Coordinates of N, CA and C in Angstrom, one line a residue:
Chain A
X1 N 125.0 110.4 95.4 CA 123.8 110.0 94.7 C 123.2 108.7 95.2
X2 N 121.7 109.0 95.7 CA 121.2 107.5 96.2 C 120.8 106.2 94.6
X3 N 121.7 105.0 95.1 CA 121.5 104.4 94.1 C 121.4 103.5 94.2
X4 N 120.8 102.0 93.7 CA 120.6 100.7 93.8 C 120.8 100.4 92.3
X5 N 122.0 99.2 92.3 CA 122.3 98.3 91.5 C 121.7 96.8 91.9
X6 N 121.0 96.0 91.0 CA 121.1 94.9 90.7 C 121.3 93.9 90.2
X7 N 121.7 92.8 90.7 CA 122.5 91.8 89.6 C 122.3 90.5 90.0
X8 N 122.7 89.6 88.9 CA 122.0 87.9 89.5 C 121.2 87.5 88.9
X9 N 120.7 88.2 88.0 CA 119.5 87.6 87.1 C 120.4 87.1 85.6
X10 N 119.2 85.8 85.4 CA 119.8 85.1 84.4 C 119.2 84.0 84.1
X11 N 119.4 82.8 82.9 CA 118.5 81.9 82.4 C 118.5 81.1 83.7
X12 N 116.9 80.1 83.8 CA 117.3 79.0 84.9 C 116.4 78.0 84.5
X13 N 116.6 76.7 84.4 CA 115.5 76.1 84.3 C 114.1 75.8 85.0
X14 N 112.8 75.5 84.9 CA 111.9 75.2 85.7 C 112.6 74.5 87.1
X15 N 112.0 74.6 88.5 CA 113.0 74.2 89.8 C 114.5 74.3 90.2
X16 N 114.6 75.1 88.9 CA 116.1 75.9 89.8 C 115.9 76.8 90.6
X17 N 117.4 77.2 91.2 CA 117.7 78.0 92.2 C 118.4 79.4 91.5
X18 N 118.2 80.6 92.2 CA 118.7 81.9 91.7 C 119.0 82.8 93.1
X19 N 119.8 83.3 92.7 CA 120.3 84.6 93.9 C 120.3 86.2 93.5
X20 N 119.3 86.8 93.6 CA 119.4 88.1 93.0 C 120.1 89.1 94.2
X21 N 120.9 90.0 93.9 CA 121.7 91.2 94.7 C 121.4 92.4 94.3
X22 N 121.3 93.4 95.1 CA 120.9 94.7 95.1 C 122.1 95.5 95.8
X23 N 123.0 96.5 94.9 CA 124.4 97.0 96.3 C 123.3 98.4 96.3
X24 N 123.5 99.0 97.1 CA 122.6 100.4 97.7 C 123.9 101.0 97.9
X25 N 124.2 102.6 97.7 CA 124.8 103.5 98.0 C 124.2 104.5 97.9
X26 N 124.9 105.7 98.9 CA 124.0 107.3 99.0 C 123.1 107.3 100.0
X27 N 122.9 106.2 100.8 CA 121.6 106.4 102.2 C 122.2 105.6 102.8
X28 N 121.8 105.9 104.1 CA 122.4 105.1 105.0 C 121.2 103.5 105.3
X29 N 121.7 102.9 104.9 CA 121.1 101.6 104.6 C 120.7 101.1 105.8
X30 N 120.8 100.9 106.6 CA 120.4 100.2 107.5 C 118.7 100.9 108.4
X31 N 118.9 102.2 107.9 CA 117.2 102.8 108.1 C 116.2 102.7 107.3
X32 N 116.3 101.9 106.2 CA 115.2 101.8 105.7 C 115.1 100.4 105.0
X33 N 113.7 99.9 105.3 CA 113.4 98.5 104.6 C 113.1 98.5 103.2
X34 N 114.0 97.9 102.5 CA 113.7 97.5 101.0 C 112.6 96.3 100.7
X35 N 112.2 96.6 99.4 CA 111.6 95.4 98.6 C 111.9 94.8 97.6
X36 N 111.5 94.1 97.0 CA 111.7 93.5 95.9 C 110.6 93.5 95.0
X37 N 110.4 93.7 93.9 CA 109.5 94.4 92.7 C 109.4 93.5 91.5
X38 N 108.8 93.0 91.2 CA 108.7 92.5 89.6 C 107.5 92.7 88.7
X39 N 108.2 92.4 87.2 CA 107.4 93.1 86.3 C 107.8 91.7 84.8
X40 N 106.7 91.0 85.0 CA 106.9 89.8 84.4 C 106.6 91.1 82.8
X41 N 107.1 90.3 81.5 CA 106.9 91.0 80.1 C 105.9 91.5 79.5
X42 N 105.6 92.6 79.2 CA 104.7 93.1 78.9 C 103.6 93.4 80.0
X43 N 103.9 93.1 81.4 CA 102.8 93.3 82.8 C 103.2 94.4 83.2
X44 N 102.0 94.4 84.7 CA 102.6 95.7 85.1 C 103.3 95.1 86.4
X45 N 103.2 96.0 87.8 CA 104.1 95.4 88.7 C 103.7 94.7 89.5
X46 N 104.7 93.6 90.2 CA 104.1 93.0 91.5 C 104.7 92.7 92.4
X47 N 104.2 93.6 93.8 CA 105.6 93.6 95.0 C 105.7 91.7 95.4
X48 N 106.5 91.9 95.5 CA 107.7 90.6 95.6 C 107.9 89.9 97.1
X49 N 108.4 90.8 97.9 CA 109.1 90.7 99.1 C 109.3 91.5 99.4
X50 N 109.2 92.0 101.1 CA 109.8 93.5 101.8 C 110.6 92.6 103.0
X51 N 111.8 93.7 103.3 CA 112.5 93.5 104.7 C 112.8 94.9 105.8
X52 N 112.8 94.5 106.9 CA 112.9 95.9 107.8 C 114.1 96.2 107.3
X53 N 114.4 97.7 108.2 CA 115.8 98.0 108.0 C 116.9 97.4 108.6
X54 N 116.4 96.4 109.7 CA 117.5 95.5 111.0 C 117.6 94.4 109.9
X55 N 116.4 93.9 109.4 CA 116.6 92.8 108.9 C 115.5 91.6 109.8
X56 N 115.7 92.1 110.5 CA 114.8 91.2 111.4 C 113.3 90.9 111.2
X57 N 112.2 91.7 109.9 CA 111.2 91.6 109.7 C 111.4 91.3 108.0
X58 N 110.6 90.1 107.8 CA 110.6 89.9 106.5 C 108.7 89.3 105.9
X59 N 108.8 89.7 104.7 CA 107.5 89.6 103.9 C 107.0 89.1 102.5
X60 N 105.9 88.5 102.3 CA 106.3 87.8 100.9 C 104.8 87.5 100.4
X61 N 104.7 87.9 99.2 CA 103.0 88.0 98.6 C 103.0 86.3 98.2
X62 N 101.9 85.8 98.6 CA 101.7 84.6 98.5 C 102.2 83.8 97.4
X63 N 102.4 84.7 96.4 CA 102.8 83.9 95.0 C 104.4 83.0 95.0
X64 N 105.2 83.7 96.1 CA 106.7 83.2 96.3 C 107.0 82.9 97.8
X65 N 106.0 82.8 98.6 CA 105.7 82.5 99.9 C 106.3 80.6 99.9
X66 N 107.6 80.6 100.6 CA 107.7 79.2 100.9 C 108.7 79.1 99.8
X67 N 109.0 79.8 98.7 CA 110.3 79.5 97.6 C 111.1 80.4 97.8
X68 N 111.0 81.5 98.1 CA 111.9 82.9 98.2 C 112.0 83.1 99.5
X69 N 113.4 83.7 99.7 CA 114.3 83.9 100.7 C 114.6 85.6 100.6
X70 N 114.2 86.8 101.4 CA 114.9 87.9 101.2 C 115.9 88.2 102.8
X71 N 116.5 88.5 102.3 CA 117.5 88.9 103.6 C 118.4 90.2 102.8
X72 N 119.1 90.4 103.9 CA 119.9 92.3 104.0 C 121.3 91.8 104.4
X73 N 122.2 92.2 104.0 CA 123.5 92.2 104.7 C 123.6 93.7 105.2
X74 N 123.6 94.8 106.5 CA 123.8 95.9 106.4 C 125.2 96.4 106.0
X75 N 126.4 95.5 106.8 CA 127.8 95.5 106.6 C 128.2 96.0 105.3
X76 N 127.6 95.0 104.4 CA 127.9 95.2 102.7 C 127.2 96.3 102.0
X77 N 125.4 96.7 102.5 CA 124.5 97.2 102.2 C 124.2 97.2 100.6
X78 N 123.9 95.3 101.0 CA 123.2 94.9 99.6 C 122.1 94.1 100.4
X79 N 121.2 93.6 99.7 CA 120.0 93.2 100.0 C 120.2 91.8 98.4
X80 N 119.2 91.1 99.0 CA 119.3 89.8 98.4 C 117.9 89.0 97.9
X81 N 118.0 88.0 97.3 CA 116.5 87.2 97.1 C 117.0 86.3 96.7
X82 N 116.7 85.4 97.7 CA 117.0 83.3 97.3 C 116.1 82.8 96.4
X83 N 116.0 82.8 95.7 CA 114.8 82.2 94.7 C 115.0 80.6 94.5
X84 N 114.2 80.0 94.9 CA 114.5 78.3 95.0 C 113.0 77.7 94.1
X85 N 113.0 76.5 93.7 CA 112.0 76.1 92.9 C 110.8 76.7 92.0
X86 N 111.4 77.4 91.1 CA 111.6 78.7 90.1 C 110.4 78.0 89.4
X87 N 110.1 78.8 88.8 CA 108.6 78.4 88.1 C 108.5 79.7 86.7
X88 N 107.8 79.0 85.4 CA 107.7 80.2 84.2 C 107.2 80.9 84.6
X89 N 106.2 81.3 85.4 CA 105.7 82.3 86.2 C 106.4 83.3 86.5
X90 N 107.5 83.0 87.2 CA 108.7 84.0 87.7 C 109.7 84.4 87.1
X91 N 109.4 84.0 85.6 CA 110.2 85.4 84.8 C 109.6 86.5 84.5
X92 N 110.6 87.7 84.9 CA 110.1 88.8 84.9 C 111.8 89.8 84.9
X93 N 111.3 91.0 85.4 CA 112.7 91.7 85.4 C 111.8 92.2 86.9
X94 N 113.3 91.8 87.7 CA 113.7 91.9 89.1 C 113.7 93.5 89.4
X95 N 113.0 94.3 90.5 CA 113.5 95.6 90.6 C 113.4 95.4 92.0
X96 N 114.7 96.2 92.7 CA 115.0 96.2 94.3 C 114.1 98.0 94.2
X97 N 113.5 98.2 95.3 CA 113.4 99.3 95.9 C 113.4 99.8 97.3
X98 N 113.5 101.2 97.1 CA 113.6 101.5 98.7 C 112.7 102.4 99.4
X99 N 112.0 102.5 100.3 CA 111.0 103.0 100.9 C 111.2 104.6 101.1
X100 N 110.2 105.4 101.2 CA 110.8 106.9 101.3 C 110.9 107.4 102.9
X101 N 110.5 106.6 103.9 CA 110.5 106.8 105.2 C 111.2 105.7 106.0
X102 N 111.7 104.5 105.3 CA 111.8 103.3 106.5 C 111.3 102.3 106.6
X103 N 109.6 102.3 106.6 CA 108.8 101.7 107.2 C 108.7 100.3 105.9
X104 N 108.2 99.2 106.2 CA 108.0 97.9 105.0 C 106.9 98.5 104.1
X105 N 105.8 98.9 105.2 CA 104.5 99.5 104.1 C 104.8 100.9 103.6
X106 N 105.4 101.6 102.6 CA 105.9 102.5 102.3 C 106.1 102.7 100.7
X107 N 105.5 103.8 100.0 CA 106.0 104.3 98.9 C 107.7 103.6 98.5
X108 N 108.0 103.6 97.2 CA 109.1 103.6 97.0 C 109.6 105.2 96.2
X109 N 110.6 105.5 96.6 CA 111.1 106.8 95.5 C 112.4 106.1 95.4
X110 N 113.1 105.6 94.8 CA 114.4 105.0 94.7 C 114.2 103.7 93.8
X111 N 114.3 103.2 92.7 CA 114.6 101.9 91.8 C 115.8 101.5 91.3
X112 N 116.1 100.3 91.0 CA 117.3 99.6 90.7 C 116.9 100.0 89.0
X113 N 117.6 99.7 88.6 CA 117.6 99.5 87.1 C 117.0 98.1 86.3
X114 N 116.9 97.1 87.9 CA 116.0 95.6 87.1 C 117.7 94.6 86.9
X115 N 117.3 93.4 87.0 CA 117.4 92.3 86.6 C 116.7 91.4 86.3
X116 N 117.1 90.4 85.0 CA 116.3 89.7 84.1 C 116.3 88.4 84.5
X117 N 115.3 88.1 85.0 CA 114.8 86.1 85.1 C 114.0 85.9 84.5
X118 N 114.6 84.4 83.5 CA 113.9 84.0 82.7 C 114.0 82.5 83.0
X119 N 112.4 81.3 83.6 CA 112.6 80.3 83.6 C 112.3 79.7 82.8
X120 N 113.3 79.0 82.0 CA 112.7 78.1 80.5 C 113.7 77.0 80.5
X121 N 113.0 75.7 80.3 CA 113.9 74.9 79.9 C 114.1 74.8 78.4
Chain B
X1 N 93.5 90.4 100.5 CA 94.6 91.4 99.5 C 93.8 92.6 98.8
X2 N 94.3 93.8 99.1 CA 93.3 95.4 98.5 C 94.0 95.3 96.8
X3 N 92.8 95.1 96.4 CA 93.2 94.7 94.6 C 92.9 96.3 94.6
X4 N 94.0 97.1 93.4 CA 93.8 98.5 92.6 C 93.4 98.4 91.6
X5 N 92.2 99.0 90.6 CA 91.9 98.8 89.9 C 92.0 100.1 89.2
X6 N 92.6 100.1 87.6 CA 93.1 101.4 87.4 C 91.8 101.7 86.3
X7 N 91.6 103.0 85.9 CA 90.9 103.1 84.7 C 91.1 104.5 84.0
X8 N 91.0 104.7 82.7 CA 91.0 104.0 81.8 C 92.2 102.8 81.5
X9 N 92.3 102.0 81.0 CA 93.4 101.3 80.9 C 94.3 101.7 79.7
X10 N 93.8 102.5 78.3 CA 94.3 103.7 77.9 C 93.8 105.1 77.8
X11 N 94.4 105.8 77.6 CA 93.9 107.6 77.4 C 95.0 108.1 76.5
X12 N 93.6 108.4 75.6 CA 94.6 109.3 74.1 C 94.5 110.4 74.9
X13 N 95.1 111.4 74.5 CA 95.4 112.9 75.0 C 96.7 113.6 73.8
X14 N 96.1 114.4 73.5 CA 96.5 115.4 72.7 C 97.5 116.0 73.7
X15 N 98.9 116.8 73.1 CA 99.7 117.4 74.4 C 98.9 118.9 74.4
X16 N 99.4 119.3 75.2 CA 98.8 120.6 76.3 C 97.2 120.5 76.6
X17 N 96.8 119.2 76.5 CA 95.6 119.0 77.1 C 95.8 118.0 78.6
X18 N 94.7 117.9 79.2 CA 94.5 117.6 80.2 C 94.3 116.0 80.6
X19 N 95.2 115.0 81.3 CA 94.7 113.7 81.7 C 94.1 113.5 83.1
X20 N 93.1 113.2 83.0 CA 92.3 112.0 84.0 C 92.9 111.0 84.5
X21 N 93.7 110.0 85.4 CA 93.3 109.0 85.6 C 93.1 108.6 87.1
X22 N 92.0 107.4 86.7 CA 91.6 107.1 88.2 C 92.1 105.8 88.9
X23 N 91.8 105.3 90.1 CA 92.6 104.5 90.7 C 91.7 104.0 91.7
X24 N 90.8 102.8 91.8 CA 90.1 102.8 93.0 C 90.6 101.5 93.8
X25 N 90.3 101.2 94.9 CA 90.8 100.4 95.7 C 89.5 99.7 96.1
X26 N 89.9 98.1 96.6 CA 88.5 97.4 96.9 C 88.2 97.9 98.0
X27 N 88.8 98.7 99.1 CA 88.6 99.1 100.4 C 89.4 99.8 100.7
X28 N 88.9 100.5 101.9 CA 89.5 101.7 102.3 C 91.4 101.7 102.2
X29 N 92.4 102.4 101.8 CA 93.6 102.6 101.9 C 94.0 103.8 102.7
X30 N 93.2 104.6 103.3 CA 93.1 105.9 103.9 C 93.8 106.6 102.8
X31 N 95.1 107.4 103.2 CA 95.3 108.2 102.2 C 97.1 107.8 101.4
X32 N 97.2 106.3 101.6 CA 98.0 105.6 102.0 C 98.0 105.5 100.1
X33 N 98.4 106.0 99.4 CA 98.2 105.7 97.7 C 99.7 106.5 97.2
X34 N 100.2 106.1 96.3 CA 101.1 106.8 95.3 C 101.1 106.4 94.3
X35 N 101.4 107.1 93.4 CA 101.3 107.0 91.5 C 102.7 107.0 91.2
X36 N 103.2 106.1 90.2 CA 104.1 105.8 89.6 C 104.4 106.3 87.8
X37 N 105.2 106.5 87.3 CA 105.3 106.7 86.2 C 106.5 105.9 85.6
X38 N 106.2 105.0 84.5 CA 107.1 104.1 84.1 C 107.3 104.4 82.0
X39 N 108.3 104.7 81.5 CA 108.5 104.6 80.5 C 109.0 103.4 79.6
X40 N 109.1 103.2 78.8 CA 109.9 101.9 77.8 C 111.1 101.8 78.3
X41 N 111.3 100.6 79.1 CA 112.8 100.0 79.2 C 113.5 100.9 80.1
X42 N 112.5 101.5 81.0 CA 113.1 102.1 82.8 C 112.5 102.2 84.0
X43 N 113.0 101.9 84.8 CA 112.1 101.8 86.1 C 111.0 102.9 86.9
X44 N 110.2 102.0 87.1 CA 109.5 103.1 87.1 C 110.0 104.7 88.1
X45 N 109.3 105.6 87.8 CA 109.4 106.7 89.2 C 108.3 107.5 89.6
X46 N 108.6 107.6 91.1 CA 107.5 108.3 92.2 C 107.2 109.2 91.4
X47 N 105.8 109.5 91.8 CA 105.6 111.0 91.0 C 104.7 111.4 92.6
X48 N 104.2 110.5 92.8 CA 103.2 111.4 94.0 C 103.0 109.9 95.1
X49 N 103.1 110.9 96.3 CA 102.7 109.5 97.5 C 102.0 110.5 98.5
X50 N 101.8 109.6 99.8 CA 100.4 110.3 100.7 C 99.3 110.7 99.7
X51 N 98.8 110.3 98.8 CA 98.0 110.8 98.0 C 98.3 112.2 96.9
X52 N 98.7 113.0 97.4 CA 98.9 114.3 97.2 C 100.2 114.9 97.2
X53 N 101.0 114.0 98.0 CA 102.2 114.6 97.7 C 103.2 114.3 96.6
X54 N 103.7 115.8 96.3 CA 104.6 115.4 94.8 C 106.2 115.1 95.0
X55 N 106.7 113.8 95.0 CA 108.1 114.1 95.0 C 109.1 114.2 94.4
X56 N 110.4 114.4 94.8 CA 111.6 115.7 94.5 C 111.6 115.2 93.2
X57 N 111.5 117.1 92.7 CA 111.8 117.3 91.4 C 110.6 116.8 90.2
X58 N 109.2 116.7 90.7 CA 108.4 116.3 89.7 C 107.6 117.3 89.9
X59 N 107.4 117.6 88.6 CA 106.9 119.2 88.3 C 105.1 119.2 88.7
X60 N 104.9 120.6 88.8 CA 103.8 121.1 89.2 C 102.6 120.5 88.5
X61 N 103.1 120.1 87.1 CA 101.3 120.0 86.4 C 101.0 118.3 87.3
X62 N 101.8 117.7 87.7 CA 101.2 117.1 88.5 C 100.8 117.1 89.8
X63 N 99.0 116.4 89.7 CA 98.9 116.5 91.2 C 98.0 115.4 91.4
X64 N 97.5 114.8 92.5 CA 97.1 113.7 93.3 C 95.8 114.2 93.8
X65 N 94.6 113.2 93.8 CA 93.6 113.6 95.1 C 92.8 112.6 95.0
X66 N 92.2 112.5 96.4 CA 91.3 111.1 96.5 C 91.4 111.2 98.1
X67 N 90.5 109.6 98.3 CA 90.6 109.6 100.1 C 90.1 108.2 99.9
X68 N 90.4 107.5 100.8 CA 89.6 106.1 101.0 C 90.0 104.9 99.9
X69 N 88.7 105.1 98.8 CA 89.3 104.4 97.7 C 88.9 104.9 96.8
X70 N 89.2 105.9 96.5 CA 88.7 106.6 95.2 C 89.9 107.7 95.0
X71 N 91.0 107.3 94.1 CA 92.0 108.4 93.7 C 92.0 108.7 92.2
X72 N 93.0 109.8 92.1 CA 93.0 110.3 91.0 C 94.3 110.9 90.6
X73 N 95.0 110.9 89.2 CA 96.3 111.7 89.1 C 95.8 112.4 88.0
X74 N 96.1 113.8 88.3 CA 95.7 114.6 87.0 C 97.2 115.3 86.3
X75 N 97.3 115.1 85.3 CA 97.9 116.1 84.5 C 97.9 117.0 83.7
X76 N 98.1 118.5 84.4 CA 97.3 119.4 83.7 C 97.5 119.9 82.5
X77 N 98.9 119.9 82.2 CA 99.0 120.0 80.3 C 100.0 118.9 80.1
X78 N 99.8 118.0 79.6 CA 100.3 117.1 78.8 C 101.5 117.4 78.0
X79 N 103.0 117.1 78.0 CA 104.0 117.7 77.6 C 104.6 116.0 77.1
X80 N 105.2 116.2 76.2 CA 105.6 115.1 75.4 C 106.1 113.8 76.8
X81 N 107.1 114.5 77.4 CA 107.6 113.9 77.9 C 107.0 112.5 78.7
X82 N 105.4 113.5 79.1 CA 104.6 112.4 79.7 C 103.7 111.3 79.4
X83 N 103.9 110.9 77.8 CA 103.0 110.1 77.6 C 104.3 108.5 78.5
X84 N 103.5 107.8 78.6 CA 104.1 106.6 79.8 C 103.0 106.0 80.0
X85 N 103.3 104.9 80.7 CA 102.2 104.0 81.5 C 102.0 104.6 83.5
X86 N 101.2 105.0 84.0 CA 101.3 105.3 85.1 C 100.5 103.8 86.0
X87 N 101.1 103.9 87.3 CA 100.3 102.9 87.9 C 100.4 103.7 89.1
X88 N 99.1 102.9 89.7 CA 98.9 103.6 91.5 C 99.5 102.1 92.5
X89 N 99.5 102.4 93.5 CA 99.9 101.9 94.6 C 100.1 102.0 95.9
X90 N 99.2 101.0 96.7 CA 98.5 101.4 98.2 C 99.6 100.6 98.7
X91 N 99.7 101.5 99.9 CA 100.4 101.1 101.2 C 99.7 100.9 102.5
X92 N 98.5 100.9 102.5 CA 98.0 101.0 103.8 C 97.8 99.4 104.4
X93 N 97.8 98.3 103.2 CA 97.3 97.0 104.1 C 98.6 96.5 103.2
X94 N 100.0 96.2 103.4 CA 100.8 95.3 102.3 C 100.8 96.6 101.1
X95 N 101.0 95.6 100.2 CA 101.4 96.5 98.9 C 101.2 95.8 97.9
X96 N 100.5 96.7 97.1 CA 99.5 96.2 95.9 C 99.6 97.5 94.6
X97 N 99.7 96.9 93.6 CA 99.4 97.7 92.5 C 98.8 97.9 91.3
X98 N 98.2 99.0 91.0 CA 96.6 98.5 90.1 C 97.8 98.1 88.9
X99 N 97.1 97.5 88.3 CA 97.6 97.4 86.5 C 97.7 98.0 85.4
X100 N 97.8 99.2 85.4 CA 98.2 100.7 85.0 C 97.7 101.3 84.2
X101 N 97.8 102.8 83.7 CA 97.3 103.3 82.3 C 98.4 103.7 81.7
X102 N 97.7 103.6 80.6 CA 99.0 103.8 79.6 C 98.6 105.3 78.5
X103 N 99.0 106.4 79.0 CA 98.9 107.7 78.0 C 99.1 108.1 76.6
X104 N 98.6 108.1 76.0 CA 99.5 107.6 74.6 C 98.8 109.0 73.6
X105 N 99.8 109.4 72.9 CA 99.5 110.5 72.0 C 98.3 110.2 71.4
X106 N 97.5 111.3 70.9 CA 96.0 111.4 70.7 C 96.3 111.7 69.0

């Protein structure tokens, strides 16, 4: 069964740091570029971050451009998001996804189940 | 950035009747669109991508059409299961997604 777990989400204050994890099992991970997805309360969605399937191509919608970090481990085949100087803005519930062909610009058919960031002091 | 703009932003619909919804783009996405369907407290799932295409395991009364920036997800009889919030989502320049409809019993 193709599946994505995520984990890592949790309280943080305004300018903290967070590490969210995605383990992928059931595809062979390393062919396809994931993203990262969020869905602040009560909103709808908003892509986050994409990475190739090498890892070697990464992307980021201006709103976390310069604070977030995505990177891939394929070895492990989890996928990651550094979140550094956190803002109330960026609570939301975290969803990793995975592309239906590979490519960064791509449909997703595959969701994590979410993890929860909430910045409040 | 190609903003999606969804509309209606709700639609009552009685079940075994028919939904509308539309999806336009500020610019062209070719045929580069997919519809999502999201329930209370789960993630969302593909229902259609390339515009038209339906993926695994999502039944027939759903279907997709459009070109450019003018899409559409229709559902032809409304079955409990489908009232949700749906949202569209281009792929053609980055990735963007309108701000959804939400189907709600009539």
């Amino acid at each position: 069964e193709v599946q994505l777990v995520e984990s890592g989400g949790g309280l943080v204050q305004p300018g903290g740091s967070l590490r969210l994890s995605c383990a992928a099992s059931g595809f062979t991970f390393s062919n396809y570029a994931l993203s990262w997805v969020r869905q602040a309360p009560g909103k709808g969605l908003e892509w986050v971050s994409a990475i190739s399937g090498g890892g070697g191509s990464t992307f980021y919608a201006d709103s976390v451009k310069g604070r977030f970090t995505i990177s891939r481990d394929n070895s492990k085949s989890t996928l990651y998001l550094q979140m550094n100087s956190l803002r109330a803005e960026d609570t939301a519930l975290y969803y990793c996804a995975k592309t239906i062909v590979g490519t960064t610009e791509d449909a997703f058919d595959i969701w994590g189940q979410g993890t929860k960031v909430t910045v409040s002091s | 950035e190609i903003v999606m703009t969804q509309s209606p932003a709700t639609l009552s619909v009685s079940p075994g009747d028919r939904a509308t919804l539309s999806c336009r783009a500020s610019q062209s996405v070719s045929s580069h669109l997919a519809w999502y369907q999201q329930k209370p407290g789960q993630a969302p799932r593909l229902l259609i991508y390339g515009t038209s295409t339906r993926a695994t395991g999502i039944p027939a009364r759903f279907s997709g059409s459009g070109s450019g920036t003018e899409f559409t997800l229709t559902i032809s009889s409304l079955q409990s299961e489908d009232f949700a919030i749906y949202y569209c989502q281009q792929y053609n320049n980055w990735l963007t997604f309108g701000g959804g409809t939400k189907v709600e019993i009539k």
